[in-house]
PDB file of C-alpha atoms in Angstrom:
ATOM      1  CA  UNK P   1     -37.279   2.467 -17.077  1.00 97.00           C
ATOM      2  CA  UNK P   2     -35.527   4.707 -14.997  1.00 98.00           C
ATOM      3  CA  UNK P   3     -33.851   4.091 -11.762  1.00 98.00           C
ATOM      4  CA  UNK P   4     -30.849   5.752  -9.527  1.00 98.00           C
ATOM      5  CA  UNK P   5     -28.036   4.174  -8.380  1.00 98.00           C
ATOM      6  CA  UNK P   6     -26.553   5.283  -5.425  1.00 98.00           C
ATOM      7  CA  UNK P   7     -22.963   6.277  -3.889  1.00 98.00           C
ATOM      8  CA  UNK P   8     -21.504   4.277  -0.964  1.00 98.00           C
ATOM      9  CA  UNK P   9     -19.209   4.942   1.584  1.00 98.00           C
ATOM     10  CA  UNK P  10     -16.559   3.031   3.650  1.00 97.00           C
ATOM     11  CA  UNK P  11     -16.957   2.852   7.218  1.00 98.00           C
ATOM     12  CA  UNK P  12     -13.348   1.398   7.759  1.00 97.00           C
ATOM     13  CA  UNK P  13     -10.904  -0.112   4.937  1.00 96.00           C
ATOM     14  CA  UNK P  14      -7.773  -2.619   6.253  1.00 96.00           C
ATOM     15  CA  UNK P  15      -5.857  -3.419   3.276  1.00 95.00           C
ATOM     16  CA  UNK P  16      -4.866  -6.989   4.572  1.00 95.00           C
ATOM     17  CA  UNK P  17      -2.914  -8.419   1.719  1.00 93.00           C
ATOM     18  CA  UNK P  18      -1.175  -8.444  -1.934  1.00 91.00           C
ATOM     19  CA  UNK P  19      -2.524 -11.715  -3.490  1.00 91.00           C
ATOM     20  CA  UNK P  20      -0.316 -13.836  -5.926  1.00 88.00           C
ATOM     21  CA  UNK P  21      -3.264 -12.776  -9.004  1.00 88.00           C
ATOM     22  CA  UNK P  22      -1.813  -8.814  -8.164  1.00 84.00           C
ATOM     23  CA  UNK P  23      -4.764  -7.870  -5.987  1.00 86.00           C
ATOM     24  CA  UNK P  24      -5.502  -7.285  -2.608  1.00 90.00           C
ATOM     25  CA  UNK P  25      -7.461  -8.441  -0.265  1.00 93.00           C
ATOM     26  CA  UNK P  26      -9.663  -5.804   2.067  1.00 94.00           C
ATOM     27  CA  UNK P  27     -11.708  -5.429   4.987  1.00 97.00           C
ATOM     28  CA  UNK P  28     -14.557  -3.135   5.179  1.00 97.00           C
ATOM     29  CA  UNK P  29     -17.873  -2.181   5.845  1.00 98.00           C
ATOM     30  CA  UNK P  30     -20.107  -0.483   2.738  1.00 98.00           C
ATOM     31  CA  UNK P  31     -22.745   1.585   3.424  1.00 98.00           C
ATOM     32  CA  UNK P  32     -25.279   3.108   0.658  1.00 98.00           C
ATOM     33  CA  UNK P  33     -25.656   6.630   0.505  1.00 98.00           C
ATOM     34  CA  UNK P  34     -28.706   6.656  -1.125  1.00 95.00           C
ATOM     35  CA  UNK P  35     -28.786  11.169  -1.432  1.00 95.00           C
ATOM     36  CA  UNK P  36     -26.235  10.866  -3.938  1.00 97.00           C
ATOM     37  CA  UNK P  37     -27.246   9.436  -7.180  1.00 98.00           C
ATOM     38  CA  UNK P  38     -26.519   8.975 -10.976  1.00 98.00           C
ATOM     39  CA  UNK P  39     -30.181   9.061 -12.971  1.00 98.00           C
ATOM     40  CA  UNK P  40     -30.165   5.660 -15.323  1.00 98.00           C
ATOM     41  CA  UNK P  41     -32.586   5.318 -17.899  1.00 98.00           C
ATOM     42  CA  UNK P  42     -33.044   2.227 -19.855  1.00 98.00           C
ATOM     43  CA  UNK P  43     -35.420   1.161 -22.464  1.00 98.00           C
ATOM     44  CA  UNK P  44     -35.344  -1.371 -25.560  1.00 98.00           C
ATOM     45  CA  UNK P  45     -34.500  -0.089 -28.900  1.00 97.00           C
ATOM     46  CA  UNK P  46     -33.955  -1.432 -32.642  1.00 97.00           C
ATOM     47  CA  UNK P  47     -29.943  -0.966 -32.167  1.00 97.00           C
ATOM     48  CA  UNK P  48     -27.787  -0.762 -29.182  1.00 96.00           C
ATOM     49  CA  UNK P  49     -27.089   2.788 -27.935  1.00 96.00           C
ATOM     50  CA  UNK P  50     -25.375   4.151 -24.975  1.00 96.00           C
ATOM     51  CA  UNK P  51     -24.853   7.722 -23.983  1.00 95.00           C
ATOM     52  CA  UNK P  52     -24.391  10.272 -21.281  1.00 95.00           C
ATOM     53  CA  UNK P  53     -24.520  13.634 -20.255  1.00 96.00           C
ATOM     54  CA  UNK P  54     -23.249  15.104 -16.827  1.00 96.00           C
ATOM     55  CA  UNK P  55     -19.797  14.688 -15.470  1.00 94.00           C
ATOM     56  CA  UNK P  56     -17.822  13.182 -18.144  1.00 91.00           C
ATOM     57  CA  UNK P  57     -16.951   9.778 -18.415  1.00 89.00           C
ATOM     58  CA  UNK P  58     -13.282   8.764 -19.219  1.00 81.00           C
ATOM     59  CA  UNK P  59     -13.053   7.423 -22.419  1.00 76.00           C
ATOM     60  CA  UNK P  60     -13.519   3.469 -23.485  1.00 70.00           C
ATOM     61  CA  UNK P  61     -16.583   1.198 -22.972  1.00 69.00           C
ATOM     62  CA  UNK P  62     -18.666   1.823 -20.223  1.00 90.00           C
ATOM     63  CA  UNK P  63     -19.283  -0.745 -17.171  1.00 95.00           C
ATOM     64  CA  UNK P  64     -23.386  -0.302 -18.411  1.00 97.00           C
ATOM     65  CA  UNK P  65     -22.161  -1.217 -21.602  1.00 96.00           C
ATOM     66  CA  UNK P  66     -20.243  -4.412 -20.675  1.00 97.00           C
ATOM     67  CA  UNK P  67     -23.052  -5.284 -18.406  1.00 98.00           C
ATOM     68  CA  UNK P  68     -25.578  -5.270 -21.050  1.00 98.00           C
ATOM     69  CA  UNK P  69     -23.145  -7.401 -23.395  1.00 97.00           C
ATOM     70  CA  UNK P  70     -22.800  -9.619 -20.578  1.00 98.00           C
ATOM     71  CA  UNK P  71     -26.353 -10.699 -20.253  1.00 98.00           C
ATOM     72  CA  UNK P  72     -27.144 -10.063 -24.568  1.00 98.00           C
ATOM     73  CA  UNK P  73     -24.405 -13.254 -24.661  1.00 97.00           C
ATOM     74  CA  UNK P  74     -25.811 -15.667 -22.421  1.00 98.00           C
ATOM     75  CA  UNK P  75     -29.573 -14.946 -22.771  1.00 98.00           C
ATOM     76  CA  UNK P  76     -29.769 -13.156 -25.932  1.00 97.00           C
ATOM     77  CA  UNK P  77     -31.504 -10.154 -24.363  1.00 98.00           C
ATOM     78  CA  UNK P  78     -32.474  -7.645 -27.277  1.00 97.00           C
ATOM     79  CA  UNK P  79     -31.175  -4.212 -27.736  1.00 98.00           C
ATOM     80  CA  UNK P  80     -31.750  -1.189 -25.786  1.00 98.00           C
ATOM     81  CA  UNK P  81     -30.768   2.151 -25.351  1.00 98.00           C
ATOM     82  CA  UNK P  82     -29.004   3.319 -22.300  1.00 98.00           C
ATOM     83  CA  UNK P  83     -28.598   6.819 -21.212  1.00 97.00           C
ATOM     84  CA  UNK P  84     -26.773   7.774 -17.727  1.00 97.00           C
ATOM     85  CA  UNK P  85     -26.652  11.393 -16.715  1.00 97.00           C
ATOM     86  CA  UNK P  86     -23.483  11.166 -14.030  1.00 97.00           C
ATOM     87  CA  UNK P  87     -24.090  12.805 -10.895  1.00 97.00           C
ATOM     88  CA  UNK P  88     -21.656  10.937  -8.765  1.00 96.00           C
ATOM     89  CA  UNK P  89     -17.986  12.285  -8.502  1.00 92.00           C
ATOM     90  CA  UNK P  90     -15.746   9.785 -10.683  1.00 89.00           C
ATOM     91  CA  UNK P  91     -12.394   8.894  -8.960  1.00 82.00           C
ATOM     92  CA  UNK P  92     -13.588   9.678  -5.511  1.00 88.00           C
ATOM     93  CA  UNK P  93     -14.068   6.267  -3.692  1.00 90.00           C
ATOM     94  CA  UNK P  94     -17.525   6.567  -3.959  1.00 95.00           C
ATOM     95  CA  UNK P  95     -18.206   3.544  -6.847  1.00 94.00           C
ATOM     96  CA  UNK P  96     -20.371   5.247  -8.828  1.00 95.00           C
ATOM     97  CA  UNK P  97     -18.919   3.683 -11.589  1.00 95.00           C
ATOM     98  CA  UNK P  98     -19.518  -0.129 -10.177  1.00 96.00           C
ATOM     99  CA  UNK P  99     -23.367   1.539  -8.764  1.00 98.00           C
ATOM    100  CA  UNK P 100     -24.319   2.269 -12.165  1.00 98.00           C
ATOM    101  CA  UNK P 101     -23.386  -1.257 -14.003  1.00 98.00           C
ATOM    102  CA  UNK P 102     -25.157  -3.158 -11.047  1.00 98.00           C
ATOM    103  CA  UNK P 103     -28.226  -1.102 -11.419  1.00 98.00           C
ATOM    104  CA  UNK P 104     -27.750  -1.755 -15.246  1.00 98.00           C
ATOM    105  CA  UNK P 105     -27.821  -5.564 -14.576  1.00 98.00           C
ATOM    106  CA  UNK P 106     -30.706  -5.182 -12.236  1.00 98.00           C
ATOM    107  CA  UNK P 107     -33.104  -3.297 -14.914  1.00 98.00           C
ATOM    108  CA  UNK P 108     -32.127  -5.677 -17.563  1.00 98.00           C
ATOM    109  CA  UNK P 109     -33.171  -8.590 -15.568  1.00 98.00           C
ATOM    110  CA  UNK P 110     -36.669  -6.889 -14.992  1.00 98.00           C
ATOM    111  CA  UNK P 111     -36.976  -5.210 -18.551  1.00 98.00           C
ATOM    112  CA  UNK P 112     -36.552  -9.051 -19.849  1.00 98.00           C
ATOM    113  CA  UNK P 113     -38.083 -10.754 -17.098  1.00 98.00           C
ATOM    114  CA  UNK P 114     -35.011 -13.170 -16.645  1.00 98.00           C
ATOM    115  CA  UNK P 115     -36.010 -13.713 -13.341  1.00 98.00           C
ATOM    116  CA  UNK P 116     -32.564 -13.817 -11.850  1.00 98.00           C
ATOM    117  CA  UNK P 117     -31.915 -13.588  -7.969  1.00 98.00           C
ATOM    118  CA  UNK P 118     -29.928 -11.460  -6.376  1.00 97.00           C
ATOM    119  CA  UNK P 119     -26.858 -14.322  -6.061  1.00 96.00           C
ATOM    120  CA  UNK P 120     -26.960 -14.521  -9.707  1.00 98.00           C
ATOM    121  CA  UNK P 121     -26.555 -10.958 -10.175  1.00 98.00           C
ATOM    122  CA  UNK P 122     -23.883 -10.768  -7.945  1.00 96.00           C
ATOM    123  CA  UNK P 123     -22.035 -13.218 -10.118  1.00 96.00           C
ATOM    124  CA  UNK P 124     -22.680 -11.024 -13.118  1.00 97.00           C
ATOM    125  CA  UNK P 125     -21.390  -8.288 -11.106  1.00 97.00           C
ATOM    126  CA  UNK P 126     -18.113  -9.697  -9.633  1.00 94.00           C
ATOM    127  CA  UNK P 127     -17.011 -10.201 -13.371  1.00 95.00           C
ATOM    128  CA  UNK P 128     -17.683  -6.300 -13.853  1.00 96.00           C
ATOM    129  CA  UNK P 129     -16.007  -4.971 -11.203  1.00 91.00           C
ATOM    130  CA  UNK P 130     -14.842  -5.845  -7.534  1.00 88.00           C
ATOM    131  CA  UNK P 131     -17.446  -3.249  -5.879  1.00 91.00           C
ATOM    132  CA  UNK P 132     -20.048  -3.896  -7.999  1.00 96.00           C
ATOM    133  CA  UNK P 133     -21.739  -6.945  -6.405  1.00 96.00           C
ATOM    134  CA  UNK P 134     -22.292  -4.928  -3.578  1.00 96.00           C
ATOM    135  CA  UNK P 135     -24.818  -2.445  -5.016  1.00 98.00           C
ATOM    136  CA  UNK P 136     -27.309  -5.519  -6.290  1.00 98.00           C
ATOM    137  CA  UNK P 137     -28.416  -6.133  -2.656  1.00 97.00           C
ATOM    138  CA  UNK P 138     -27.474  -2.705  -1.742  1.00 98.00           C
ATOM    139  CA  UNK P 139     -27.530  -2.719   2.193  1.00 98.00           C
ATOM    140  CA  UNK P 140     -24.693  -2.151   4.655  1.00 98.00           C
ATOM    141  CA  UNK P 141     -22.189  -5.005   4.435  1.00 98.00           C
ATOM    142  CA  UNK P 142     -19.519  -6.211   5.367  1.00 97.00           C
ATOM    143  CA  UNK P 143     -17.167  -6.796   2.390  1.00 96.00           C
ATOM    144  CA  UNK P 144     -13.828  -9.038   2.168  1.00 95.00           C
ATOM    145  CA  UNK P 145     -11.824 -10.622   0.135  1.00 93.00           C
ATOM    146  CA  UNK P 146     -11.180  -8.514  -3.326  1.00 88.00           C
ATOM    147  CA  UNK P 147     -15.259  -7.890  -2.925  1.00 85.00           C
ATOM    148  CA  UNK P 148     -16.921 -10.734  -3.678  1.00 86.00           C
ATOM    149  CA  UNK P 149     -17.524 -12.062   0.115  1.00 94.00           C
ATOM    150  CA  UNK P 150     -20.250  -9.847   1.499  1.00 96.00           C
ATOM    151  CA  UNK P 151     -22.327 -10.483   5.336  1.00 97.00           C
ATOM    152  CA  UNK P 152     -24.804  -8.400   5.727  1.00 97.00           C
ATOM    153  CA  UNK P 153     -24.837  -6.266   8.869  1.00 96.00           C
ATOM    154  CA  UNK P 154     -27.233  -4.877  11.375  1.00 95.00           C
ATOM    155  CA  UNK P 155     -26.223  -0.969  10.594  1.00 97.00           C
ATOM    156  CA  UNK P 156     -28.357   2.504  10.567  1.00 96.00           C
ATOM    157  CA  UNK P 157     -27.350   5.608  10.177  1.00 97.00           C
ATOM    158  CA  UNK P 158     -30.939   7.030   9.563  1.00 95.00           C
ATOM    159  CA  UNK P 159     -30.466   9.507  12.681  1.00 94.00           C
ATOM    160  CA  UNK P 160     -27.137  10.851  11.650  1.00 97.00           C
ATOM    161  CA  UNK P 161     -26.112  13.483   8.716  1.00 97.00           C
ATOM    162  CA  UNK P 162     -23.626  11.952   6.039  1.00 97.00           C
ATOM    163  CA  UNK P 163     -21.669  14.755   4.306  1.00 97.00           C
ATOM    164  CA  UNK P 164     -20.300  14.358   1.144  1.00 97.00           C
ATOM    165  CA  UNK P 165     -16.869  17.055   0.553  1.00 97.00           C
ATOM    166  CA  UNK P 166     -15.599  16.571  -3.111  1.00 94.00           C
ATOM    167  CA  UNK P 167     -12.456  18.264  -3.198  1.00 92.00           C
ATOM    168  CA  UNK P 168     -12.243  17.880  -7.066  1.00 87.00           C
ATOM    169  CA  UNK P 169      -9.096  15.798  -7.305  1.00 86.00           C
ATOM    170  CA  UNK P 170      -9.174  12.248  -9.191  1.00 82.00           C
ATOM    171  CA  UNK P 171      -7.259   9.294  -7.771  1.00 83.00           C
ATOM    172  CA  UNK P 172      -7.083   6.411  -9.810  1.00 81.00           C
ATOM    173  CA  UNK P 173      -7.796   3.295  -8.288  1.00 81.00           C
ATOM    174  CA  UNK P 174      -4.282   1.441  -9.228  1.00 83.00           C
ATOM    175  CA  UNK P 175      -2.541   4.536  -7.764  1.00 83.00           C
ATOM    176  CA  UNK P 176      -4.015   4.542  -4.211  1.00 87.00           C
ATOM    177  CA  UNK P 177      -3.113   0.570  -4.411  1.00 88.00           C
ATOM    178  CA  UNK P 178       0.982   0.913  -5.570  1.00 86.00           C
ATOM    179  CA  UNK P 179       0.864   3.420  -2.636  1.00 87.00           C
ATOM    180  CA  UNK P 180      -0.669   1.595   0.636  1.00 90.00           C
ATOM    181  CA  UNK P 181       1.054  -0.910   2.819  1.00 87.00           C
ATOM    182  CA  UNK P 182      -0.591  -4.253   3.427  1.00 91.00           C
ATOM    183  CA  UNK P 183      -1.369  -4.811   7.040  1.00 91.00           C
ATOM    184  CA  UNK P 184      -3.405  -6.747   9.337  1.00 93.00           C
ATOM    185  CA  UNK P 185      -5.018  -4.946  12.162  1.00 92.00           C
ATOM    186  CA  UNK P 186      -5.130  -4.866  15.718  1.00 90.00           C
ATOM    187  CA  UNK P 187      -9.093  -4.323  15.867  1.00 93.00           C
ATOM    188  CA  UNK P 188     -11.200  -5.691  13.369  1.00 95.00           C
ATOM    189  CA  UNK P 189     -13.329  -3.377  10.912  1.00 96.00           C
ATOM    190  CA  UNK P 190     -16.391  -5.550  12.349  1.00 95.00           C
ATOM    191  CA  UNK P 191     -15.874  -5.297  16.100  1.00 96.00           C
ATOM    192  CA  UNK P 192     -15.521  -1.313  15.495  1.00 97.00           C
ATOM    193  CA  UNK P 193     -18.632  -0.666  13.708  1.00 96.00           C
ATOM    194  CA  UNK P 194     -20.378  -2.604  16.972  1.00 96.00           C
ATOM    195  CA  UNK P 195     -18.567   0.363  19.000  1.00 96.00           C
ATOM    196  CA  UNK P 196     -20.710   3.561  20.010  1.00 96.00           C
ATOM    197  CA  UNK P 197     -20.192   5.813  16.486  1.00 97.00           C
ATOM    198  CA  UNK P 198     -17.845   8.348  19.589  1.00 96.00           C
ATOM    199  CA  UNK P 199     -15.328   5.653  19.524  1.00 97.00           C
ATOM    200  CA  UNK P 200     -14.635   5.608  15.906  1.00 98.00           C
ATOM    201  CA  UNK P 201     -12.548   8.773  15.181  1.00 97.00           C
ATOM    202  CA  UNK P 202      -9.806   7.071  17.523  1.00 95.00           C
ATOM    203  CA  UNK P 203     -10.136   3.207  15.992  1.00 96.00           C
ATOM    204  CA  UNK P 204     -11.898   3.501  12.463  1.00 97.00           C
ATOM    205  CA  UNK P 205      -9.186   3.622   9.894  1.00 96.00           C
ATOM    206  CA  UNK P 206      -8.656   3.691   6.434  1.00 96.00           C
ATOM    207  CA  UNK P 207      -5.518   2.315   5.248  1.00 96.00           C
ATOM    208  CA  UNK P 208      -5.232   4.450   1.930  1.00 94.00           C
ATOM    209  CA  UNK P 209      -4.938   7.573   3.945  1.00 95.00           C
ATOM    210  CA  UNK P 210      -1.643   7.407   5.033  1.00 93.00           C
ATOM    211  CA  UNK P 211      -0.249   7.351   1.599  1.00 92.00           C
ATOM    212  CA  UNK P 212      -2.533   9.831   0.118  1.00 93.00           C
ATOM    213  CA  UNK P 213      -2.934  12.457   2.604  1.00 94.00           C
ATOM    214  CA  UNK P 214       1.164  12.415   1.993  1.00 92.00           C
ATOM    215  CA  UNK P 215       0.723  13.308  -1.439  1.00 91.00           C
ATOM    216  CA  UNK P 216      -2.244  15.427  -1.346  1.00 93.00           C
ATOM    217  CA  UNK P 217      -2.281  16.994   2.310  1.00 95.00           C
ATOM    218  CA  UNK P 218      -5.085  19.237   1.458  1.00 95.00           C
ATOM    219  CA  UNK P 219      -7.336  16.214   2.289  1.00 95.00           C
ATOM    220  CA  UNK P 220      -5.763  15.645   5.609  1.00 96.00           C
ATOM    221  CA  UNK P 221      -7.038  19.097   5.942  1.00 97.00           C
ATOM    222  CA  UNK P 222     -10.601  18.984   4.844  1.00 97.00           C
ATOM    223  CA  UNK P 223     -10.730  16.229   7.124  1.00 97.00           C
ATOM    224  CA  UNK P 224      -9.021  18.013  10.418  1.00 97.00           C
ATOM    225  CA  UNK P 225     -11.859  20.842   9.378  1.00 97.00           C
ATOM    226  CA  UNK P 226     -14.888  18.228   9.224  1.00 98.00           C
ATOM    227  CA  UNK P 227     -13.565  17.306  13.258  1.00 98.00           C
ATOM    228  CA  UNK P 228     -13.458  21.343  13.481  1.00 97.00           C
ATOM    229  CA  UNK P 229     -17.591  21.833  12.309  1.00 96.00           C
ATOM    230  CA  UNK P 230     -18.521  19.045  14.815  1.00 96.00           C
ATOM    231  CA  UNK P 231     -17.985  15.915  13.171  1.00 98.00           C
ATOM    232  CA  UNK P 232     -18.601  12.457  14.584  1.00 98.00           C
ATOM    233  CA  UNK P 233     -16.706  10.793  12.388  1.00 98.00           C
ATOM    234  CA  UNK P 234     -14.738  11.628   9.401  1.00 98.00           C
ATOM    235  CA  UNK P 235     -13.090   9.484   7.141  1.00 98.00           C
ATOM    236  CA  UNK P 236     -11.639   9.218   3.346  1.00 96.00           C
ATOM    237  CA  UNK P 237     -13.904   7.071   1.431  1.00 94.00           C
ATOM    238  CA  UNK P 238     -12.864   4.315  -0.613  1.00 91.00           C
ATOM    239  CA  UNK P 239      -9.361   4.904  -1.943  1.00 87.00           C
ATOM    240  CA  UNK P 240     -10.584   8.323  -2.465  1.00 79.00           C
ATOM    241  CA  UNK P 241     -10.901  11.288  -2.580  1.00 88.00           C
ATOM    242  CA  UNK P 242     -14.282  12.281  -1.357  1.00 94.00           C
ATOM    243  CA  UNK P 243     -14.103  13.097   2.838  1.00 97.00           C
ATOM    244  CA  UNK P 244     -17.450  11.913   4.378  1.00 98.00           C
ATOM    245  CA  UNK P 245     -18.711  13.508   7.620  1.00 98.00           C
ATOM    246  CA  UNK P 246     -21.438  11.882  10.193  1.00 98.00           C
ATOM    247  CA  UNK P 247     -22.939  14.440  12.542  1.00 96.00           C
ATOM    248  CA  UNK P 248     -25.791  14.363  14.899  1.00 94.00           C
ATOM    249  CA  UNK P 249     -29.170  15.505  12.823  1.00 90.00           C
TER     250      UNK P 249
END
């Protein structure tokens, strides 16, 4: 089996909150870029086997990995032998990393036939990673809380150009969070996205662009050059550091 999972950006990101568990709590809409993909190929095997080729993974067990353990423990799947060939920019707020276990869980439930719905692979997901429940339904959504509350919204972007710009620098998740500052904003990220896509260069923000832009202003850069080539709407995705473009087609 072989299947692709996909990139997504964020259309808005309000960092609300530190929670008492040490994370936070967010606001923003995901939307699947589905031109940008890792190439997953699955299929069952005497022993368990996982490997890779492409951009290089960071050391330690992989998220396909854990998924596979996850569902081998409570339904005793057999063994198989995964290989991903990375496509998708690692450290770049595009959660290829959280795309690639969800589309993990999602062939292993049809490999097996475990017959699992989409709600129970979301479960499966949440334990994986905060972004990862969002890529088993894999349609533009509105996601809150650390990830795992997700309403599905009325969204296209079918007649509009989304550029990817990978400047080749890797921020670490935890990083981009001891960095931001918690706030609750004056516009919601939902009432924006209902705003003509003109209107979103002044309102759409994402929070973790204050902080990084400070550190890295080359970014702040690439973006003031996206406006420059006739931009829409430009935006950090993610807590970086991919800059994403929409244009007119």
């Amino acid at each position: 089996m072989i299947v692709y999972p996909n990139a997504k950006i964020n259309l808005g990101l309000n960092v609300l909150r530190k929670r008492e568990d040490g994370y936070h709590d967010i606001s923003s809409v995901f939307y699947p870029v589905k031109e940008c993909v890792d190439i997953l190929e699955i299929i069952k095997s005497e022993e368990f086997e996982f490997t890779n080729s492409g951009i290089e993974i960071p050391d330690g067990e992989n998220l396909c990995e854990k998924a596979w353990k996850l569902l081998h423990t409570d339904f005793g799947i057999g063994n198989v032998t995964i290989h991903l060939h990375k496509q998708i920019a690692i450290g770049a707020g595009l959660g290829g990393g959280s795309s690639d276990a969800s589309f993990t869980l999602k062939s292993l439930n049809e490999l097996f036939d475990l017959n699992l719905n989409n709600k129970e692979l979301e479960k499966y997901a949440l334990r994986l990673g905060a972004d990862c429940p969002f890529f088993i339904d894999n349609t533009p959504k509105l996601v809150e809380g650390i990830g795992e509350k997700m309403t599905s919204i009325d969204l296209d972007l079918s007649n509009y150009e989304i550029r990817l710009v990978n400047p080749d620098i890797h921020i670490s998740t935890k990083e981009a969070y001891s960095r931001v500052v918690p706030r609750i904003p004056v516009l919601e990220v939902e009432k924006i996205i209902e705003l003509p896509i003109i209107e979103w260069k002044e309102k759409l923000k994402n929070d973790f662009e204050e902080s990084i832009f400070l550190k890295h202003p080359e970014l702040r850069e690439l973006k003031d050059q996206l406006y420059k080539e006739g931009a829409i709407y430009a935006s950090m995705s993610g807590s970086g550091s991919v800059i994403f473009s929409i244009k007119y087609l």
